[in-house]
Amino acid sequence: MSRFPRPDYQSLDLYAPDRRPVALDLADNTNRWGPHPGAVTAVRAADDDTYTRYPYLYANDLRDAIVRRYGVPADSITTGCGSDDVLDSAFRAAAPEGGTVTFAGPSFSMVEPFANMNGRRAVEIPWSRALADPETLLAGDPVLVYVCRPNNPTGESAPRAWIDALLAAVARRGGPLVILDEAYADFAPESLLAEAPTIPHLLVTRTLSKAFGLAGFRVGFAVGTPVVAREVEKSRGPYKVSRIAERAAVAALDDEDGWVTRTTLEAVENRAKLFAALQERGLRPIPSCANFLLFQVPDGSARAWNDALRAQGVAIRPFPACPDVGDAMRVTVAPWPMMERFLDALDTVLAEGSAPAPPGARAPDRKAAE
Ligand SMILES: *Cc1c(COP(=O)(O)O)cnc(C)c1O
């Protein structure tokens, strides 16, 4: 007789980041420049069928928009309800239940839950070790390798030569599937998306939640060889992208008014300004290719930092005990007035000592600056 609840779910929990309301939310890397104007127009123009009829089985209009924007063949694309859904489907499609998923950590917090939800075990290899030799990710014969590039939460981008070495090692072995999560590639200098249709064992995932400003609609996609794309589509199942989300996504991808290009550029500029502002305060942000910055705080103090900044009305994301990094805080890059608001809150925390300051960190002397 089968047992319910399933025993291997006993240790699983619901995903519960700190989502209490706050005046300024810079915790989840969504686009703080507001909604895409073209997407807003497309949603307002939705007809009755958008409400009452089922969407495409496999998001044909969205696929066509991806073909237009990225020039990849339609049969190399899979889509889903957010790239989380694409990742979940790929975790399922990779192999029968069981086995391990390896990943270089710290990385995306959903890797372990998606592994566990799909009856697999996640094995975290510290970045420093994985970077020294990509084959460490293949030790123990995993069913799947996950790499995030640029990486969440550090913002670092693994060198292209390193990815090539990993893919060459995978090709020699005839597997496993490698997922390259490019959720932040829009903010980075390069990507493997265009090449993915011809690289066996690779799936490059993308999201419309960050650069495209559509986190509320939950749209993601991925590109691989037609074989990889088809296996993930089978695992994903039909009707995953709603009609309304598909309309918004097509408008954002076509980006006729250049909004994505503009706000992405501004995010990259503000990332450099924020990096300098943090350094000016004696903090040590990690150079980032994404729309966020991670800076270290004293070990054991990430929670205190979270609480102290929240008391100032600002949420950023705490990362206690990251491999290679220790305790750290991740802040989303946003329009500059929001960055100033964040820096004010940070200065108050540093000046009041309401959270432990890293060695050498201090609020700028405002009197002297004036
Ligand atoms: C935000 C994020 C995603 C999730 O994207 P959705 O499309 O909103 O599901 C995937 N991967 C990484 C690394 C992310 O940070």
Coordinates of C-alpha atoms and ligand atoms in Angstrom, one line a residue:
M1 CA 0.0 0.0 0.0
S2 CA 1.4 3.4 -0.9
R3 CA 1.9 5.9 2.0
F4 CA 0.6 9.4 2.0
P5 CA 2.1 12.0 2.5
R6 CA 5.0 10.6 0.6
P7 CA 7.9 10.0 3.0
D8 CA 10.5 11.9 1.0
Y9 CA 8.3 15.0 1.2
Q10 CA 8.4 15.1 5.1
S11 CA 11.6 17.2 5.0
L12 CA 10.2 19.7 2.4
D13 CA 8.7 23.0 3.3
L14 CA 6.8 25.7 1.5
Y15 CA 9.0 28.5 0.1
A16 CA 8.9 31.3 2.6
P17 CA 11.2 34.3 2.0
D18 CA 10.6 37.4 4.1
R19 CA 7.8 39.0 2.1
R20 CA 6.4 41.3 4.7
P21 CA 5.3 44.6 3.1
V22 CA 7.9 47.3 3.1
A23 CA 8.1 50.8 1.7
L24 CA 10.9 50.0 -0.7
D25 CA 11.4 46.4 -1.9
L26 CA 14.9 45.7 -3.4
A27 CA 14.9 42.1 -2.4
D28 CA 13.9 40.1 -5.5
N29 CA 15.7 41.5 -8.5
T30 CA 12.5 42.3 -10.3
N31 CA 12.4 45.4 -12.6
R32 CA 11.8 48.5 -10.5
W33 CA 11.3 50.8 -13.6
G34 CA 7.6 49.8 -13.7
P35 CA 5.7 47.8 -16.2
H36 CA 6.6 47.6 -19.9
P37 CA 4.4 50.2 -21.7
G38 CA 3.9 47.9 -24.7
A39 CA 2.8 45.1 -22.4
V40 CA 0.3 47.3 -20.6
T41 CA -1.2 48.3 -24.0
A42 CA -1.4 44.7 -25.1
V43 CA -3.2 43.6 -21.9
R44 CA -5.7 46.5 -22.0
A45 CA -6.6 45.5 -25.6
A46 CA -7.3 41.9 -24.6
D47 CA -10.5 40.5 -26.3
D48 CA -13.2 38.3 -24.8
D49 CA -11.4 35.1 -25.9
T50 CA -8.4 36.0 -23.8
Y51 CA -10.7 35.4 -20.8
T52 CA -12.9 32.5 -21.8
R53 CA -10.8 30.3 -24.1
Y54 CA -7.9 28.1 -23.3
P55 CA -4.5 29.4 -24.4
Y56 CA -2.3 27.6 -27.0
L57 CA -1.1 24.2 -25.8
Y58 CA 2.5 25.3 -26.2
A59 CA 2.5 29.1 -26.4
N60 CA 2.9 29.4 -30.2
D61 CA 2.8 33.3 -30.2
L62 CA 5.4 33.5 -27.4
R63 CA 7.6 31.0 -29.3
D64 CA 7.3 33.1 -32.5
A65 CA 8.3 36.3 -30.5
I66 CA 11.4 34.5 -29.1
V67 CA 12.3 33.4 -32.7
R68 CA 12.0 37.1 -33.8
R69 CA 14.0 38.5 -31.0
Y70 CA 16.8 35.9 -30.7
G71 CA 16.9 34.2 -34.1
V72 CA 16.7 30.7 -32.7
P73 CA 14.6 28.0 -34.4
A74 CA 11.0 27.4 -33.1
D75 CA 11.7 23.7 -32.4
S76 CA 14.6 24.6 -30.1
I77 CA 12.3 26.6 -27.7
T78 CA 10.4 25.5 -24.6
T79 CA 8.3 27.9 -22.5
G80 CA 6.6 27.9 -19.1
C81 CA 4.9 29.6 -16.2
G82 CA 8.0 31.5 -15.2
S83 CA 11.5 30.1 -15.8
D84 CA 10.9 28.3 -12.4
D85 CA 8.4 26.1 -14.2
V86 CA 10.9 25.5 -17.0
L87 CA 13.5 24.5 -14.5
D88 CA 11.1 22.2 -12.6
S89 CA 10.1 20.6 -15.9
A90 CA 13.8 20.2 -16.9
F91 CA 14.6 18.7 -13.5
R92 CA 11.9 16.1 -14.1
A93 CA 12.8 15.5 -17.8
A94 CA 16.5 14.9 -17.1
A95 CA 16.2 11.3 -16.0
P96 CA 13.9 8.9 -14.0
E97 CA 13.5 9.8 -10.3
G98 CA 16.5 9.6 -8.0
G99 CA 20.1 10.6 -8.4
T100 CA 21.7 13.9 -7.7
V101 CA 21.7 17.4 -9.1
T102 CA 25.0 19.2 -8.7
F103 CA 25.4 22.9 -8.7
A104 CA 28.1 25.5 -8.0
G105 CA 27.1 27.4 -4.8
P106 CA 26.0 29.7 -3.5
S107 CA 23.4 29.8 -6.2
F108 CA 19.7 30.2 -6.9
S109 CA 17.7 29.2 -3.8
M110 CA 15.2 27.1 -5.8
V111 CA 17.7 24.5 -7.0
E112 CA 17.4 22.4 -3.9
P113 CA 13.6 22.5 -3.6
F114 CA 13.2 21.6 -7.3
A115 CA 15.6 18.8 -6.9
N116 CA 13.8 17.5 -3.8
M117 CA 10.3 18.0 -5.3
N118 CA 11.4 15.8 -8.2
G119 CA 12.8 13.0 -6.0
R120 CA 16.5 14.0 -6.4
R121 CA 19.2 15.2 -4.1
A122 CA 21.0 18.5 -4.6
V123 CA 24.7 18.6 -4.0
E124 CA 26.3 22.0 -3.6
I125 CA 29.9 22.3 -4.8
P126 CA 31.6 25.6 -3.6
W127 CA 32.1 28.0 -6.5
S128 CA 35.9 28.2 -5.9
R129 CA 36.2 24.4 -6.2
A130 CA 33.9 24.2 -9.2
L131 CA 35.7 27.0 -11.0
A132 CA 39.1 25.4 -10.4
D133 CA 37.9 22.3 -12.2
P134 CA 34.5 22.0 -13.9
E135 CA 34.6 18.2 -13.7
T136 CA 34.0 18.4 -10.0
L137 CA 30.4 19.1 -11.0
L138 CA 30.3 15.7 -12.7
A139 CA 31.7 13.7 -9.8
G140 CA 29.3 11.1 -8.4
D141 CA 27.5 10.8 -11.8
P142 CA 24.8 13.4 -11.4
V143 CA 21.6 13.3 -13.5
L144 CA 21.7 17.0 -13.9
V145 CA 24.2 19.9 -13.6
Y146 CA 22.9 23.4 -12.8
V147 CA 24.9 26.5 -13.4
C148 CA 23.6 30.0 -13.0
R149 CA 25.4 32.6 -15.2
P150 CA 25.5 35.4 -14.2
N151 CA 25.1 33.7 -10.8
N152 CA 22.4 34.6 -8.3
P153 CA 23.2 35.8 -5.6
T154 CA 26.9 36.7 -6.3
G155 CA 26.4 38.3 -9.8
E156 CA 29.6 36.6 -10.9
S157 CA 29.8 35.2 -14.4
A158 CA 31.7 31.9 -14.9
P159 CA 34.3 32.4 -17.7
R160 CA 33.2 31.2 -21.2
A161 CA 36.2 28.9 -21.3
W162 CA 35.1 27.3 -18.1
I163 CA 31.6 26.6 -19.5
D164 CA 33.2 25.2 -22.7
A165 CA 35.3 22.9 -20.6
L166 CA 32.3 21.7 -18.7
L167 CA 30.3 21.1 -21.9
A168 CA 33.2 19.3 -23.5
A169 CA 33.5 17.0 -20.4
V170 CA 29.7 16.3 -20.6
A171 CA 30.0 15.6 -24.4
R172 CA 32.8 13.0 -23.8
R173 CA 30.5 11.2 -21.3
G174 CA 27.3 11.5 -23.3
G175 CA 25.6 13.5 -20.5
P176 CA 24.1 14.6 -18.1
L177 CA 22.0 17.5 -19.1
V178 CA 23.5 20.9 -18.1
I179 CA 21.1 23.7 -17.3
L180 CA 22.6 27.1 -17.8
D181 CA 20.3 29.6 -16.0
E182 CA 20.6 32.9 -17.8
A183 CA 17.9 34.8 -15.8
Y184 CA 20.2 37.8 -15.6
A185 CA 22.0 37.5 -19.0
D186 CA 20.2 40.6 -20.2
F187 CA 22.5 42.6 -17.9
A188 CA 25.6 40.7 -18.9
P189 CA 28.1 41.1 -21.8
E190 CA 27.5 37.7 -23.3
S191 CA 25.3 34.6 -23.4
L192 CA 25.1 31.1 -24.8
L193 CA 21.4 31.4 -25.9
A194 CA 22.1 31.8 -29.7
E195 CA 24.4 28.7 -29.7
A196 CA 22.2 26.5 -27.5
P197 CA 20.2 24.9 -30.4
T198 CA 23.4 23.2 -31.6
I199 CA 25.0 22.2 -28.3
P200 CA 23.8 18.7 -27.1
H201 CA 23.0 18.3 -23.4
L202 CA 22.6 22.0 -22.8
L203 CA 19.4 23.9 -21.9
V204 CA 19.7 27.7 -21.5
T205 CA 16.9 29.2 -19.4
R206 CA 15.6 32.8 -19.5
T207 CA 12.9 34.7 -17.7
L208 CA 10.7 37.7 -18.4
S209 CA 10.6 38.5 -14.7
K210 CA 13.7 40.6 -14.5
A211 CA 14.8 42.7 -17.5
F212 CA 11.4 42.5 -19.1
G213 CA 9.5 43.6 -16.0
L214 CA 6.8 40.9 -16.1
A215 CA 7.3 38.9 -12.9
G216 CA 3.6 39.2 -12.2
F217 CA 2.7 37.3 -15.3
R218 CA 5.1 34.4 -14.8
V219 CA 6.7 33.8 -18.2
G220 CA 9.9 32.0 -18.8
F221 CA 11.5 30.0 -21.7
A222 CA 14.5 28.0 -22.6
V223 CA 16.5 27.0 -25.6
G224 CA 18.3 23.8 -26.4
T225 CA 18.6 21.3 -29.2
P226 CA 15.2 20.2 -30.6
V227 CA 15.6 16.9 -28.7
V228 CA 16.2 18.7 -25.4
A229 CA 13.4 21.2 -26.0
R230 CA 10.9 18.5 -26.8
E231 CA 11.8 16.4 -23.7
V232 CA 11.2 19.4 -21.5
E233 CA 8.0 20.3 -23.3
K234 CA 6.7 16.7 -22.6
S235 CA 7.5 17.1 -18.9
R236 CA 6.0 20.6 -18.7
G237 CA 2.6 19.6 -20.1
P238 CA 0.1 21.8 -22.0
Y239 CA -1.5 25.2 -21.2
K240 CA 1.3 26.6 -19.0
V241 CA 1.3 30.1 -20.3
S242 CA -2.0 32.0 -19.9
R243 CA -3.4 34.0 -22.8
I244 CA -3.0 37.3 -21.0
A245 CA 0.6 36.5 -20.0
E246 CA 1.4 35.5 -23.5
R247 CA 0.1 38.8 -24.9
A248 CA 2.1 40.8 -22.4
A249 CA 5.2 38.7 -23.1
V250 CA 5.0 39.1 -26.9
A251 CA 4.8 42.9 -26.6
A252 CA 7.7 43.0 -24.1
L253 CA 9.9 40.7 -26.3
D254 CA 9.1 42.7 -29.5
D255 CA 9.9 45.9 -27.4
E256 CA 8.9 48.3 -30.1
D257 CA 9.4 51.4 -27.9
G258 CA 12.9 50.2 -26.8
W259 CA 11.8 50.2 -23.1
V260 CA 13.7 47.0 -22.3
T261 CA 16.9 48.3 -23.9
R262 CA 16.6 51.6 -22.1
T263 CA 15.9 50.3 -18.6
T264 CA 18.5 47.5 -19.0
L265 CA 21.2 50.1 -19.9
E266 CA 20.2 52.3 -17.0
A267 CA 20.4 49.3 -14.6
V268 CA 23.9 48.6 -15.8
E269 CA 24.9 52.2 -15.3
N270 CA 23.3 52.3 -11.8
R271 CA 25.0 49.1 -10.9
A272 CA 28.4 50.8 -11.4
K273 CA 27.3 53.9 -9.4
L274 CA 25.9 51.7 -6.6
F275 CA 29.1 49.6 -6.6
A276 CA 31.2 52.8 -6.2
A277 CA 28.8 54.1 -3.5
L278 CA 29.1 50.9 -1.5
Q279 CA 32.9 50.9 -1.8
E280 CA 32.9 54.5 -0.7
R281 CA 31.3 53.3 2.6
G282 CA 34.1 50.7 3.1
L283 CA 31.9 47.8 1.9
R284 CA 33.1 45.2 -0.5
P285 CA 30.5 44.4 -3.2
I286 CA 31.3 41.5 -5.6
P287 CA 31.7 42.7 -9.2
S288 CA 28.4 41.8 -10.8
C289 CA 27.1 41.1 -14.3
A290 CA 23.5 41.1 -13.1
N291 CA 20.9 43.7 -11.8
F292 CA 22.0 43.3 -8.2
L293 CA 25.0 43.5 -5.9
L294 CA 26.1 41.2 -3.1
F295 CA 28.2 42.6 -0.2
Q296 CA 29.6 40.8 2.8
V297 CA 28.6 41.5 6.3
P298 CA 30.1 40.0 9.5
D299 CA 29.4 36.3 10.0
G300 CA 26.1 35.7 11.8
S301 CA 24.8 39.2 11.1
A302 CA 22.7 38.8 7.9
R303 CA 19.5 38.6 9.9
A304 CA 20.3 41.6 12.0
W305 CA 21.1 43.5 8.8
N306 CA 17.7 42.4 7.3
D307 CA 15.9 43.7 10.4
A308 CA 17.8 46.9 10.7
L309 CA 17.2 47.9 7.1
R310 CA 13.6 46.9 7.3
A311 CA 13.2 49.1 10.3
Q312 CA 14.3 51.9 7.9
G313 CA 11.6 50.8 5.4
V314 CA 13.9 49.0 2.9
A315 CA 14.0 45.3 2.1
I316 CA 17.1 43.7 0.6
R317 CA 17.8 40.0 0.7
P318 CA 19.9 38.4 3.5
F319 CA 22.1 35.4 2.7
P320 CA 23.4 33.8 5.9
A321 CA 26.5 31.6 5.6
C322 CA 27.1 31.4 1.9
P323 CA 29.8 29.0 0.8
D324 CA 33.0 31.0 -0.1
V325 CA 31.4 34.3 1.0
G326 CA 29.9 34.0 4.5
D327 CA 27.0 36.2 5.5
A328 CA 26.0 38.6 2.8
M329 CA 23.3 41.0 1.6
R330 CA 21.9 41.3 -1.9
V331 CA 20.4 44.5 -3.2
T332 CA 18.5 44.9 -6.4
V333 CA 19.7 47.7 -8.8
A334 CA 16.8 50.1 -9.4
P335 CA 16.2 53.7 -10.6
W336 CA 18.6 56.0 -8.9
P337 CA 16.1 57.7 -6.5
M338 CA 15.5 54.3 -5.0
M339 CA 19.2 53.6 -4.7
E340 CA 19.5 56.9 -2.8
R341 CA 16.8 55.9 -0.5
F342 CA 18.6 52.6 0.1
L343 CA 21.9 54.3 0.7
D344 CA 20.2 56.6 3.2
A345 CA 18.9 53.6 5.1
L346 CA 22.3 51.9 4.9
D347 CA 24.0 55.0 6.3
T348 CA 21.5 55.2 9.2
V349 CA 22.3 51.6 10.0
L350 CA 26.0 52.2 9.8
A351 CA 25.8 55.4 11.9
E352 CA 23.5 54.0 14.5
G353 CA 25.3 50.6 14.7
S354 CA 21.9 48.9 14.5
A355 CA 23.6 46.0 12.7
P356 CA 27.3 44.9 13.0
A357 CA 29.4 46.8 10.6
P358 CA 32.1 45.0 8.5
P359 CA 35.6 46.0 9.3
G360 CA 36.4 49.5 7.9
A361 CA 32.8 50.2 7.0
R362 CA 31.3 53.6 7.9
A363 CA 28.7 56.1 6.8
P364 CA 30.2 58.9 4.8
D365 CA 30.6 62.1 6.8
R366 CA 27.7 64.2 5.5
K367 CA 28.8 67.4 7.1
A368 CA 32.2 67.1 5.5
A369 CA 30.6 66.3 2.1
E370 CA 28.3 69.4 2.2
Ligands
LIG1 C1 14.4 35.2 -10.6 C2 15.1 34.0 -11.0 C3 14.5 33.0 -11.8 C4 13.0 32.9 -11.7 O1 12.4 33.4 -12.8 P1 10.8 33.3 -13.0 O2 10.8 33.3 -14.4 O3 10.2 34.4 -12.3 O4 10.4 32.0 -12.4 C5 15.2 31.9 -12.2 N1 16.5 31.8 -12.0 C6 17.2 32.7 -11.3 C7 18.6 32.5 -11.0 C8 16.5 33.8 -10.8 O5 17.1 34.7 -10.0

